[in-house]
Coordinates of C-alpha atoms and ligand atoms in Angstrom, one line a residue:
M1 CA -31.2 26.1 -15.5
T2 CA -28.0 27.5 -13.9
H3 CA -25.2 28.2 -16.2
L4 CA -21.7 27.9 -14.2
I5 CA -18.1 28.2 -15.8
G6 CA -15.1 26.6 -14.2
I7 CA -11.6 27.6 -15.0
S8 CA -8.5 25.6 -14.1
G9 CA -5.3 27.7 -13.3
S10 CA -3.0 25.1 -14.6
L11 CA -1.9 24.5 -18.3
R12 CA -0.4 21.1 -17.4
Q13 CA -1.8 18.1 -19.1
A14 CA -1.9 16.1 -16.0
S15 CA -3.2 19.1 -13.8
F16 CA -4.8 17.9 -10.6
N17 CA -6.8 21.1 -10.7
T18 CA -8.1 20.4 -14.3
A19 CA -8.9 16.8 -12.9
L20 CA -10.9 18.3 -10.2
L21 CA -12.7 20.6 -12.8
N22 CA -13.5 17.8 -15.0
A23 CA -15.1 15.8 -11.9
A24 CA -17.1 18.9 -11.0
I25 CA -18.6 19.0 -14.4
E26 CA -19.5 15.5 -14.0
L27 CA -21.0 16.0 -10.4
A28 CA -23.1 19.1 -11.1
P29 CA -26.2 18.8 -9.8
P30 CA -29.6 18.6 -11.6
G31 CA -30.6 21.9 -12.9
C32 CA -26.9 23.1 -13.3
T33 CA -24.4 23.0 -16.1
L34 CA -20.7 23.6 -15.5
V35 CA -18.6 24.1 -18.5
A36 CA -14.9 24.6 -18.7
G37 CA -13.3 27.7 -19.6
S38 CA -9.6 27.9 -20.7
I39 CA -6.8 30.2 -19.8
R40 CA -4.8 28.7 -22.4
G41 CA -3.5 30.9 -25.4
I42 CA -3.6 34.1 -23.0
P43 CA -0.3 36.0 -23.4
L44 CA 1.6 37.7 -20.7
Y45 CA 0.1 41.1 -19.9
D46 CA 1.6 43.9 -21.4
G47 CA 0.3 47.2 -21.2
D48 CA 2.0 48.2 -24.5
V49 CA 0.4 45.5 -26.3
E50 CA -3.0 46.4 -24.9
A51 CA -2.6 49.9 -25.9
R52 CA -1.5 48.9 -29.4
D53 CA -3.5 45.8 -30.2
G54 CA -6.3 45.9 -27.7
I55 CA -7.6 42.8 -25.9
P56 CA -6.4 39.5 -27.3
E57 CA -9.0 37.2 -28.8
A58 CA -8.5 34.5 -26.2
V59 CA -9.3 37.0 -23.5
S60 CA -12.2 38.6 -25.0
A61 CA -13.7 35.2 -25.5
L62 CA -13.2 34.0 -22.0
K63 CA -14.6 37.5 -20.7
D64 CA -17.6 37.1 -22.4
Q65 CA -18.0 33.2 -21.3
I66 CA -17.8 34.5 -17.7
A67 CA -20.1 37.5 -18.3
Q68 CA -22.7 35.2 -19.7
A69 CA -22.4 32.6 -16.9
D70 CA -24.5 32.8 -13.6
G71 CA -21.4 32.0 -11.6
L72 CA -17.7 31.3 -11.8
I73 CA -15.6 28.5 -10.0
L74 CA -11.9 29.1 -9.9
F75 CA -9.8 25.9 -9.7
T76 CA -6.5 27.2 -8.4
P77 CA -3.1 25.4 -7.8
E78 CA -0.7 27.0 -5.3
Y79 CA 3.0 27.8 -6.0
N80 CA 5.4 29.0 -3.3
N81 CA 2.2 29.5 -1.0
G82 CA 0.8 32.0 -3.2
I83 CA -1.3 32.2 -6.8
P84 CA 0.5 30.8 -9.7
G85 CA 1.6 33.5 -12.0
V86 CA 0.0 31.9 -15.0
F87 CA -3.6 32.0 -13.5
K88 CA -3.0 35.6 -11.8
N89 CA -1.8 36.7 -15.5
A90 CA -5.1 35.4 -17.0
I91 CA -7.3 37.2 -14.5
D92 CA -5.4 40.3 -14.8
W93 CA -5.9 40.4 -18.6
L94 CA -9.6 39.4 -17.9
S95 CA -9.9 42.6 -15.8
R96 CA -9.0 44.9 -18.7
P97 CA -10.1 47.5 -19.7
N98 CA -11.1 48.7 -16.2
A99 CA -14.4 49.8 -17.5
D100 CA -15.4 46.2 -18.4
I101 CA -14.8 44.8 -14.8
A102 CA -18.5 45.3 -13.7
R103 CA -19.7 43.4 -16.7
V104 CA -17.5 40.6 -16.4
F105 CA -16.9 40.2 -12.6
G106 CA -19.2 42.9 -11.0
N107 CA -21.4 41.2 -8.4
K108 CA -20.8 37.8 -10.0
P109 CA -20.9 34.8 -7.8
V110 CA -17.4 33.3 -7.6
A111 CA -16.4 30.0 -5.7
L112 CA -12.8 29.0 -5.2
C113 CA -11.4 25.5 -4.8
G114 CA -8.1 23.7 -5.6
A115 CA -5.7 20.7 -5.3
S116 CA -2.2 20.1 -4.7
P117 CA 0.0 17.1 -3.6
G118 CA 1.0 18.8 -0.5
P119 CA -0.7 18.5 2.9
F120 CA -2.7 21.7 2.9
G121 CA -4.3 21.5 -0.6
T122 CA -4.0 25.2 -1.6
T123 CA -5.3 26.9 1.3
L124 CA -2.6 29.7 1.0
S125 CA -3.2 30.5 -2.6
Q126 CA -7.1 30.4 -2.0
A127 CA -6.5 32.9 0.8
A128 CA -4.5 35.0 -1.6
W129 CA -7.2 35.0 -4.1
L130 CA -9.6 36.8 -1.7
G131 CA -8.1 40.1 -2.0
V132 CA -8.1 39.9 -5.8
L133 CA -11.7 38.9 -5.9
R134 CA -12.7 41.7 -3.5
T135 CA -11.0 44.2 -6.0
L136 CA -13.1 42.9 -8.7
Q137 CA -16.1 43.3 -6.6
T138 CA -17.3 39.8 -7.1
D139 CA -19.8 38.1 -4.8
F140 CA -17.5 35.7 -3.4
W141 CA -19.0 32.5 -2.0
S142 CA -17.9 31.7 1.5
G143 CA -20.5 28.9 2.3
G144 CA -18.0 26.0 1.4
R145 CA -14.4 25.2 1.3
L146 CA -12.6 22.8 -0.7
A147 CA -8.8 22.3 -0.6
V148 CA -7.8 18.8 -1.8
S149 CA -4.5 17.7 -0.2
R150 CA -2.5 14.8 -1.5
A151 CA -4.2 15.0 -5.0
N152 CA -1.3 12.9 -6.6
T153 CA -2.7 9.8 -4.4
L154 CA -6.5 10.6 -5.6
V155 CA -6.2 11.1 -9.4
D156 CA -5.7 7.9 -11.6
E157 CA -3.6 7.4 -14.6
Q158 CA -6.3 8.6 -16.8
G159 CA -6.3 11.8 -14.9
R160 CA -9.6 11.1 -13.5
L161 CA -10.4 12.0 -9.8
A162 CA -10.9 8.5 -8.6
D163 CA -11.4 9.0 -5.0
E164 CA -14.9 8.5 -4.0
A165 CA -14.6 10.5 -0.7
T166 CA -13.3 13.5 -2.5
R167 CA -15.8 13.3 -5.2
Q168 CA -18.5 13.5 -2.6
R169 CA -16.9 16.5 -1.0
L170 CA -16.6 18.1 -4.5
A171 CA -20.3 17.3 -5.3
Q172 CA -21.2 19.0 -1.9
F173 CA -19.2 21.9 -2.8
V174 CA -20.5 22.4 -6.4
A175 CA -24.3 21.9 -4.9
G176 CA -23.8 24.6 -2.3
F177 CA -22.6 27.0 -4.7
H178 CA -25.3 26.3 -7.1
A179 CA -27.8 26.7 -4.5
H180 CA -26.3 30.2 -3.6
V181 CA -26.2 31.1 -7.2
Q182 CA -30.1 29.9 -7.6
R183 CA -31.1 32.1 -4.7
R184 CA -29.8 35.1 -6.7
T185 CA -30.9 34.2 -10.2
P186 CA -34.6 34.7 -11.1
A187 CA -36.2 31.6 -12.3
Ligands
LIG201 C1 7.0 26.6 -8.8 C2 6.3 25.6 -7.9 C3 5.9 26.1 -6.7 C4 5.0 25.1 -5.8 N1 4.8 25.6 -4.7 C5 3.6 24.9 -3.8 C6 3.2 25.4 -2.7 O1 3.4 26.4 -2.2 N2 2.2 24.6 -2.2 C7 1.8 23.3 -2.8 O2 0.8 22.7 -2.2 N3 2.5 22.9 -4.0 C8 3.2 23.7 -4.5 N4 3.8 23.2 -5.7 C9 3.4 22.0 -6.1 C10 2.2 22.1 -6.9 O3 1.0 22.0 -6.0 C11 2.0 21.0 -8.0 O4 2.8 21.1 -9.1 C12 0.5 20.7 -8.7 O5 0.6 19.6 -9.3 C13 0.2 21.9 -9.5 O6 -1.2 22.0 -9.8 P1 -1.7 21.3 -11.2 O7 -1.5 19.8 -10.8 O8 -3.2 21.6 -11.4 O9 -0.8 21.7 -12.3 C14 4.5 24.0 -6.4 C15 5.0 23.6 -7.8 C16 5.7 24.7 -8.5 C17 5.7 24.2 -10.0

């Protein structure tokens, strides 16, 4: 069994990226579990706070969840053609202290996808993540792409990804990442 963790980079109740994550959980292929990790409760990074109080509990817990998972999927929104500060801030905290990066992110299979109401579906924020994922020495999976545009037309009032074609693309994306992770994980 492969254990994946997915993180939505939005705190918004009706987030399209969280809807995408929730659909991915439903659509995970046989032999694969996908659970949601959360960035809620992670404070703004402050080096003085870190020096004084250490790593916040919400950060430590998520670090451990990522470290224990076989792979990580980031569901990223896009703000001003870049990475939303809320999400980048969370990953910055997760990369502390430096000496723990290898345990949490080192050689970790990571996939990237996202959803936005705009016409390009987070392609620019996904591109902006690449340098971050390289710096953290992850094993970035480039075998699939999923940038969901016009997301506001695809999610219903209950916050469920309702569009069948997008659900199929998502299922294919998760299955492709799962296959990549499986090739690396000893049975
Ligand atoms: C400050 C800000 C900047 C935004 N810039 C972009 C953008 O560059 N590209 C885009 O596709 N959507 C942009 N949006 C719209 C977001 O894609 C939209 O708010 C989306 O719902 C955010 O993701 P979520 O639904 O997961 O919260 C922006 C939204 C905000 C609040």
